[in-house]
Short mmCIF file of C-alpha atoms in Angstrom, two decimals:
data_model
loop_
_atom_site.label_atom_id
_atom_site.label_comp_id
_atom_site.label_asym_id
_atom_site.label_seq_id
_atom_site.Cartn_x
_atom_site.Cartn_y
_atom_site.Cartn_z
CA MET A 1 32.37 -27.38 109.73
CA PHE A 2 33.77 -26.39 113.08
CA LYS A 3 36.37 -24.12 111.44
CA LYS A 4 33.73 -22.36 109.36
CA THR A 5 31.49 -21.81 112.42
CA PHE A 6 34.44 -20.45 114.38
CA TYR A 7 35.36 -18.10 111.49
CA TYR A 8 31.83 -16.64 111.32
CA LEU A 9 31.77 -16.23 115.11
CA PHE A 10 35.09 -14.38 114.91
CA LEU A 11 33.72 -11.99 112.27
CA ILE A 12 30.63 -11.26 114.39
CA LEU A 13 32.74 -10.50 117.47
CA LEU A 14 35.08 -8.29 115.42
CA THR A 15 32.15 -6.32 114.02
CA LEU A 16 30.65 -5.82 117.47
CA SER A 17 34.04 -4.67 118.78
CA CYS A 18 34.39 -2.09 115.99
CA LYS A 19 30.89 -0.80 116.62
CA GLN A 20 31.72 -0.42 120.30
CA GLU A 21 34.91 1.48 119.45
CA ASN A 22 32.98 3.80 117.14
CA LYS A 23 30.42 4.32 119.86
CA ASN A 24 33.17 5.16 122.35
CA ASP A 25 34.70 7.64 119.89
CA SER A 26 31.28 9.20 119.39
CA VAL A 27 30.77 9.53 123.13
CA LYS A 28 34.23 11.00 123.54
CA ASN A 29 33.59 13.56 120.81
CA SER A 30 30.27 14.38 122.41
CA LYS A 31 31.97 14.97 125.74
CA ASP A 32 34.59 17.17 124.10
CA THR A 33 31.78 19.25 122.61
CA ASN A 34 30.30 19.65 126.08
CA TYR A 35 33.64 20.70 127.53
CA LEU A 36 34.15 23.50 125.02
CA LYS A 37 30.75 25.04 124.46
CA ILE A 38 29.41 27.80 122.24
CA VAL A 39 27.70 30.01 124.82
CA ASP A 40 27.11 33.26 122.96
CA SER A 41 27.16 34.88 119.52
CA VAL A 42 27.20 38.41 118.14
CA VAL A 43 26.38 39.92 114.75
CA PHE A 44 26.57 43.64 114.06
CA SER A 45 26.94 45.94 111.07
CA ILE A 46 30.18 47.80 110.47
CA GLY A 47 29.47 49.81 107.31
CA SER A 48 31.27 49.81 104.00
CA LYS A 49 34.43 51.61 105.22
CA VAL A 50 35.39 48.84 107.64
CA TYR A 51 36.75 45.66 106.10
CA TYR A 52 35.00 42.54 107.41
CA LYS A 53 38.20 40.48 107.52
CA SER A 54 40.90 41.48 109.96
CA PHE A 55 44.06 39.41 109.86
CA GLN A 56 45.21 41.01 113.12
CA THR A 57 43.05 41.95 116.10
CA HIS A 58 44.15 43.21 119.51
CA VAL A 59 41.87 43.52 122.53
CA PHE A 60 42.27 46.58 124.73
CA LYS A 61 40.28 47.04 127.93
CA SER A 62 39.28 50.61 128.75
CA PHE A 63 37.41 50.64 132.06
CA ASP A 64 34.26 48.58 131.40
CA THR A 65 34.58 48.77 127.62
CA THR A 66 36.27 46.18 125.43
CA LEU A 67 37.92 47.73 122.38
CA LEU A 68 39.02 45.84 119.27
CA TYR A 69 41.97 47.24 117.32
CA ARG A 70 41.68 45.71 113.86
CA SER A 71 43.97 46.04 110.84
CA ASN A 72 42.29 47.36 107.68
CA PHE A 73 44.76 46.97 104.84
CA LEU A 74 42.28 48.25 102.26
CA ASN A 75 42.24 51.73 103.86
CA GLN A 76 45.74 51.50 105.37
CA SER A 77 44.23 52.04 108.77
CA ILE A 78 43.66 50.48 112.16
CA ASP A 79 39.99 50.49 113.04
CA ILE A 80 38.96 50.80 116.68
CA ILE A 81 35.66 49.13 117.47
CA ASP A 82 33.72 49.27 120.71
CA PHE A 83 32.92 45.58 121.07
CA THR A 84 30.89 46.15 124.22
CA ASN A 85 28.45 48.51 122.50
CA LYS A 86 28.96 47.12 118.96
CA SER A 87 29.95 50.39 117.34
CA MET A 88 32.82 51.96 115.42
CA ILE A 89 34.84 54.52 117.42
CA ASN A 90 37.75 55.66 115.30
CA SER A 91 40.04 54.79 112.42
CA LYS A 92 43.73 55.64 112.64
CA THR A 93 45.29 55.99 109.21
CA PHE A 94 48.88 55.19 108.28
CA ALA A 95 49.04 56.73 104.82
CA GLY A 96 52.52 56.87 103.36
CA ILE A 97 53.83 53.73 105.04
CA GLN A 98 55.04 51.34 102.36
CA LYS A 99 53.54 47.86 102.47
CA PHE A 100 51.18 48.68 105.33
CA GLY A 101 49.20 45.49 104.73
CA GLY A 102 50.68 42.80 106.93
CA SER A 103 52.53 45.26 109.16
CA ALA A 104 52.70 44.24 112.82
CA PHE A 105 51.05 46.49 115.39
CA ILE A 106 50.01 46.57 119.03
CA PRO A 107 48.19 49.27 121.06
CA LEU A 108 50.40 50.68 123.81
CA SER A 109 47.55 52.70 125.29
CA LYS A 110 44.12 53.78 124.15
CA ASP A 111 45.61 56.54 121.97
CA SER A 112 49.05 55.13 121.16
CA ILE A 113 49.89 52.42 118.64
CA PHE A 114 53.22 50.71 117.94
CA LEU A 115 53.79 49.50 114.38
CA GLY A 116 56.58 47.52 112.69
CA SER A 117 56.34 47.54 108.89
CA LEU A 118 57.19 45.00 106.24
CA MET A 119 59.95 47.39 105.18
CA GLY A 120 61.65 46.97 108.57
CA GLU A 121 60.67 50.37 109.96
CA ILE A 122 59.32 51.17 113.43
CA TYR A 123 56.59 53.76 114.03
CA ILE A 124 54.66 54.96 117.05
CA LYS A 125 51.42 56.83 116.46
CA ASN A 126 50.22 59.03 119.32
CA ASN A 127 46.75 60.36 118.51
CA ASP A 128 47.33 61.93 115.08
CA SER A 129 51.12 62.28 115.17
CA LEU A 130 53.32 59.62 113.58
CA VAL A 131 56.89 59.24 114.82
CA THR A 132 59.49 57.18 112.97
CA LYS A 133 61.96 55.45 115.27
CA ASN A 134 65.58 55.12 114.17
CA ILE A 135 66.80 51.68 115.19
CA GLY A 136 70.33 52.69 114.16
CA ASN A 137 71.80 49.44 112.88
CA LYS A 138 72.38 48.52 109.26
CA ARG A 139 72.07 44.85 110.17
CA MET A 140 68.45 45.58 111.05
CA ASN A 141 67.70 46.60 107.48
CA GLU A 142 67.60 42.90 106.70
CA ILE A 143 64.83 42.41 109.26
CA ARG A 144 61.19 42.89 108.33
CA PHE A 145 58.14 42.75 110.58
CA TYR A 146 55.01 40.82 109.73
CA GLY A 147 51.82 40.60 111.75
CA LYS A 148 48.75 38.39 111.57
CA ASN A 149 46.65 36.98 114.38
CA PRO A 150 48.81 33.87 114.99
CA PHE A 151 51.98 35.99 115.11
CA LYS A 152 50.85 39.44 116.14
CA PRO A 153 53.24 41.36 118.45
CA ILE A 154 53.14 40.79 122.18
CA GLN A 155 54.44 43.01 124.98
CA ILE A 156 56.44 41.80 127.97
CA ASP A 157 57.43 44.61 130.31
CA ASN A 158 59.02 47.31 128.09
CA GLU A 159 59.73 45.06 125.12
CA ILE A 160 57.61 44.37 122.04
CA PHE A 161 58.26 40.95 120.47
CA LEU A 162 57.75 40.65 116.71
CA TYR A 163 57.85 37.94 114.05
CA ASN A 164 60.47 38.32 111.32
CA PRO A 165 59.51 36.65 108.01
CA ALA A 166 62.20 35.22 105.77
CA ASN A 167 63.60 37.25 102.89
CA GLU A 168 65.05 34.14 101.27
CA ARG A 169 63.66 31.03 99.63
CA GLN A 170 63.98 27.81 101.59
CA SER A 171 66.46 26.48 99.03
CA GLU A 172 68.91 29.32 99.78
CA SER A 173 71.65 28.60 102.32
CA SER A 174 71.00 31.85 104.22
CA PHE A 175 67.48 30.64 105.03
CA GLU A 176 68.87 28.50 107.86
CA ASN A 177 70.35 31.54 109.58
CA ARG A 178 67.10 33.50 109.50
CA PRO A 179 66.10 34.73 112.99
CA LEU A 180 62.36 34.41 113.53
CA LEU A 181 61.95 36.74 116.51
CA SER A 182 63.14 40.20 117.45
CA SER A 183 62.22 42.58 120.24
CA TYR A 184 62.00 46.36 120.38
CA ASN A 185 62.78 48.08 123.69
CA LEU A 186 60.45 51.04 124.25
CA GLU A 187 62.84 52.68 126.73
CA THR A 188 66.09 52.44 124.79
CA ASN A 189 64.54 52.57 121.28
CA SER A 190 66.69 49.62 120.26
CA LEU A 191 66.01 46.39 118.42
CA LYS A 192 67.41 43.03 119.48
CA ILE A 193 67.59 39.93 117.32
CA ARG A 194 66.33 36.98 119.33
CA ASN A 195 67.82 33.51 119.40
CA PHE A 196 65.02 31.45 117.93
CA LYS A 197 65.23 29.68 114.59
CA TYR A 198 63.49 26.74 112.98
CA PRO A 199 64.52 23.34 114.39
CA SER A 200 66.87 21.33 112.19
CA SER A 201 64.06 18.98 111.16
CA PHE A 202 62.34 21.88 109.39
CA TYR A 203 65.32 22.53 107.09
CA ASN A 204 65.54 18.90 106.01
CA ASN A 205 62.19 19.05 104.21
CA CYS A 206 60.34 21.15 101.69
CA TRP A 207 57.40 23.18 103.00
CA ALA A 208 54.81 25.54 101.56
CA GLU A 209 55.19 29.25 102.21
CA GLN A 210 51.98 29.25 104.30
CA GLN A 211 53.75 26.83 106.66
CA PHE A 212 56.68 29.16 107.34
CA PRO A 213 55.17 31.53 109.96
CA ILE A 214 55.41 30.65 113.62
CA SER A 215 52.73 31.47 116.18
CA PHE A 216 53.57 32.77 119.64
CA THR A 217 51.89 34.02 122.78
CA LYS A 218 52.88 35.27 126.22
CA SER A 219 52.74 32.53 128.84
CA ASN A 220 51.41 32.69 132.38
CA ASN A 221 54.90 33.52 133.71
CA ASN A 222 56.17 35.99 131.08
CA LYS A 223 57.82 33.36 128.92
CA ILE A 224 56.88 32.94 125.24
CA VAL A 225 55.15 29.84 123.90
CA ILE A 226 56.10 29.24 120.26
CA SER A 227 54.20 26.95 117.91
CA LEU A 228 55.28 25.82 114.45
CA SER A 229 52.66 24.99 111.84
CA THR A 230 54.36 21.77 110.76
CA GLU A 231 54.68 19.91 114.05
CA SER A 232 52.71 19.24 117.22
CA ASN A 233 55.60 20.11 119.54
CA MET A 234 55.79 23.64 120.93
CA TYR A 235 58.70 25.54 122.47
CA LEU A 236 58.89 27.56 125.69
CA TYR A 237 61.27 30.46 125.15
CA ASP A 238 62.71 32.53 128.02
CA PRO A 239 63.30 36.18 126.94
CA LYS A 240 65.72 36.81 129.81
CA LEU A 241 67.89 33.83 128.88
CA ASP A 242 67.27 34.36 125.16
CA SER A 243 66.85 30.63 124.60
CA VAL A 244 64.36 27.79 124.50
CA ILE A 245 64.12 26.20 127.92
CA THR A 246 61.50 23.50 127.30
CA GLU A 247 60.17 21.51 124.37
CA ILE A 248 56.45 20.84 124.89
CA ASN A 249 55.26 17.50 123.49
CA THR A 250 51.79 17.28 125.05
CA ALA A 251 49.74 19.41 122.62
CA LYS A 252 49.13 17.08 119.66
CA SER A 253 45.76 17.10 117.90
CA LYS A 254 43.99 13.76 117.93
CA TYR A 255 42.57 14.52 114.49
CA ILE A 256 45.83 14.65 112.50
CA ASN A 257 48.91 12.49 112.20
CA ASP A 258 52.40 13.76 111.52
CA ILE A 259 52.35 16.47 108.86
CA THR A 260 53.98 15.32 105.64
CA PRO A 261 56.26 17.76 103.78
CA TYR A 262 55.52 19.07 100.30
CA THR A 263 57.50 16.33 98.58
CA LYS A 264 56.80 17.62 95.08
CA CYS A 265 58.47 20.90 96.06
CA ASP A 266 57.25 22.53 92.84
CA PHE A 267 56.01 26.05 93.50
CA THR A 268 55.19 26.71 89.86
CA ASP A 269 52.47 24.06 89.86
CA VAL A 270 49.86 26.18 91.63
CA SER A 271 47.13 23.54 91.54
CA SER A 272 49.28 20.85 93.20
CA TYR A 273 50.52 23.39 95.72
CA PHE A 274 47.05 24.27 97.04
CA LYS A 275 45.89 20.66 96.88
CA TYR A 276 48.80 19.83 99.16
CA LEU A 277 47.85 22.56 101.66
CA LYS A 278 44.30 21.16 101.87
CA SER A 279 45.49 17.57 102.28
CA VAL A 280 47.57 18.09 105.43
CA GLY A 281 46.89 19.51 108.87
CA ARG A 282 48.39 22.76 110.11
CA TYR A 283 48.90 24.05 113.65
CA ARG A 284 47.70 27.58 113.00
CA SER A 285 47.94 29.47 116.26
CA ILE A 286 48.49 29.44 119.99
CA GLU A 287 46.78 31.99 122.28
CA TYR A 288 46.90 32.45 126.04
CA ASP A 289 43.73 33.27 127.98
CA SER A 290 45.12 34.96 131.10
CA VAL A 291 41.75 35.19 132.88
CA ASN A 292 40.97 31.48 132.63
CA ASN A 293 44.66 30.44 132.64
CA VAL A 294 44.34 28.20 129.59
CA TYR A 295 45.81 28.12 126.08
CA TYR A 296 43.85 27.74 122.85
CA ARG A 297 45.51 26.05 119.89
CA ILE A 298 43.64 26.37 116.59
CA VAL A 299 44.35 23.63 114.06
CA SER A 300 43.46 23.29 110.39
CA LEU A 301 42.53 19.69 109.59
CA PRO A 302 42.85 17.91 106.23
CA THR A 303 39.86 18.48 103.97
CA GLU A 304 37.17 15.82 103.79
CA LYS A 305 36.13 16.93 100.31
CA LYS A 306 37.56 16.46 96.85
CA LEU A 307 40.86 18.29 96.55
CA THR A 308 40.82 21.38 94.36
CA GLY A 309 43.72 23.55 93.26
CA GLN A 310 42.10 26.82 94.26
CA ARG A 311 43.51 29.12 96.95
CA THR A 312 40.68 28.46 99.37
CA GLN A 313 42.42 26.37 102.03
CA ASP A 314 41.60 28.76 104.88
CA ILE A 315 37.84 28.65 104.29
CA GLU A 316 37.33 25.08 103.05
CA VAL A 317 39.02 22.86 105.60
CA PRO A 318 37.58 21.78 108.97
CA LEU A 319 39.18 23.01 112.18
CA SER A 320 39.73 21.99 115.75
CA VAL A 321 40.37 23.95 118.92
CA ILE A 322 42.65 22.38 121.53
CA VAL A 323 42.42 23.72 125.09
CA LEU A 324 45.56 23.31 127.20
CA ASP A 325 45.97 23.90 130.92
CA GLU A 326 48.71 26.01 132.50
CA ASN A 327 51.10 23.04 132.25
CA PHE A 328 50.29 22.48 128.55
CA LYS A 329 48.28 19.33 129.18
CA ILE A 330 45.27 18.88 126.90
CA ILE A 331 41.97 19.53 128.65
CA THR A 332 39.84 18.96 125.58
CA GLU A 333 39.76 19.28 121.80
CA ARG A 334 36.68 20.18 119.79
CA ARG A 335 36.34 19.51 116.06
CA LEU A 336 34.64 22.24 114.00
CA PRO A 337 32.98 21.81 110.59
CA SER A 338 34.38 23.18 107.34
CA GLU A 339 33.08 26.31 105.59
CA THR A 340 31.68 27.66 108.86
CA TYR A 341 34.40 29.65 110.63
CA ASP A 342 37.19 32.04 109.65
CA PRO A 343 40.35 30.76 111.39
CA THR A 344 42.22 33.99 110.63
CA ASP A 345 39.81 36.20 112.61
CA TYR A 346 39.58 35.58 116.34
CA PHE A 347 40.34 37.22 119.67
CA ILE A 348 40.16 36.51 123.40
CA THR A 349 38.29 38.41 126.09
CA ASP A 350 37.78 37.61 129.77
CA ARG A 351 34.83 35.45 128.68
CA GLY A 352 36.80 33.15 126.39
CA LEU A 353 37.63 32.62 122.69
CA TRP A 354 35.67 34.52 120.03
CA LEU A 355 35.92 32.99 116.55
CA SER A 356 34.52 34.60 113.40
CA THR A 357 31.64 32.87 111.61
CA ASN A 358 31.97 35.12 108.56
CA ASN A 359 33.26 32.34 106.33
CA GLU A 360 33.09 33.27 102.66
CA LYS A 361 31.58 29.89 101.74
CA SER A 362 28.92 30.06 104.44
CA ASN A 363 25.30 30.90 103.56
CA SER A 364 25.36 33.56 106.29
CA PHE A 365 28.43 35.36 104.92
CA ASN A 366 28.04 39.16 104.86
CA GLU A 367 30.94 41.49 104.06
CA ASN A 368 29.21 44.42 105.80
CA GLN A 369 29.04 42.84 109.23
CA LEU A 370 31.10 41.19 111.94
CA SER A 371 29.91 37.90 113.37
CA TYR A 372 31.46 35.77 116.10
CA VAL A 373 30.64 32.90 118.40
CA LEU A 374 32.06 32.58 121.91
CA PHE A 375 33.72 29.32 122.95
CA GLN A 376 33.87 28.80 126.67
CA LEU A 377 35.31 25.98 128.71
CA ASP A 378 32.64 24.41 130.91
CA LYS A 379 34.63 23.28 133.92
CA ASP A 380 31.55 21.73 135.52
CA GLU A 381 31.58 19.11 132.77
CA LEU A 382 35.21 18.11 133.33
#
């Protein structure tokens, strides 16, 4: 009798303990929501000539006006939008450039744009003139340039740093020697292959193609912070030393465990492939906010819904945003619901992180408008 009474008492205490833990988690999540608040939103029409989805957006400040330079692969153009006044200003076309979609670009000034193409060519467009730069090295013909928001080009002094996608399959031996970064010197018109490759742990496993790209951003002291999609660790790269100087292990999402490789490793089974992508987390991007001296790390979380084999992983899965301080310590992490945001379309202004709400599965989706919410760190709540 005594044993039975003790057993029931133990169960009651265990249940109360679990409830308390759940309550604590709920409070913690509530506090995280308060730390990173949605403080503003914008919705404005852009017309039929401007594509609603931009995989690459640069912010350029011109006096009191904030300009958005957005890639438009449908029209082979870069659209310039006055974000302050919510209006279209100009569209710079790049007709004749092969494989313009996915090309990496960055505005050098209000009227000058640097572009590296998927064919490995360098262009600079000044107003309406397009100049092809000869990088003068046959070795460079093996290098292509690819740009999306997580790995759009950055400028440090006179050098433009670009992501170089692989030409090989992961199963090929030459894949291990693939350099992931290069830099173009605007003064000498020369390209330099940079000494950053995947860590050895990456080669020992099979990964999906969407997990190949790295994300990188300029740090607060002109170093480069590099994030891989398959691990929580990040790498601090010094351009002057041309090497990684620090491995950062303080930026792990609390919502995902270690990311499991694609063990099936069958890229012909399309359904299994996309089910895998929805079942694991992915560290999508790292961005530096120089005004507030913080970093934002956007993370795709595993889906909470039934797995489907459709190519909808970017719009179906929930997200989180990790905010890191200048020393890469986590300030807060906020979980975001699925089918609400577009994790490929975001940018940073002096006010904080703007994330698109034009998710194709959302009831408010409209292909003729741009819509964003502003996330801002509330330091008074910390």
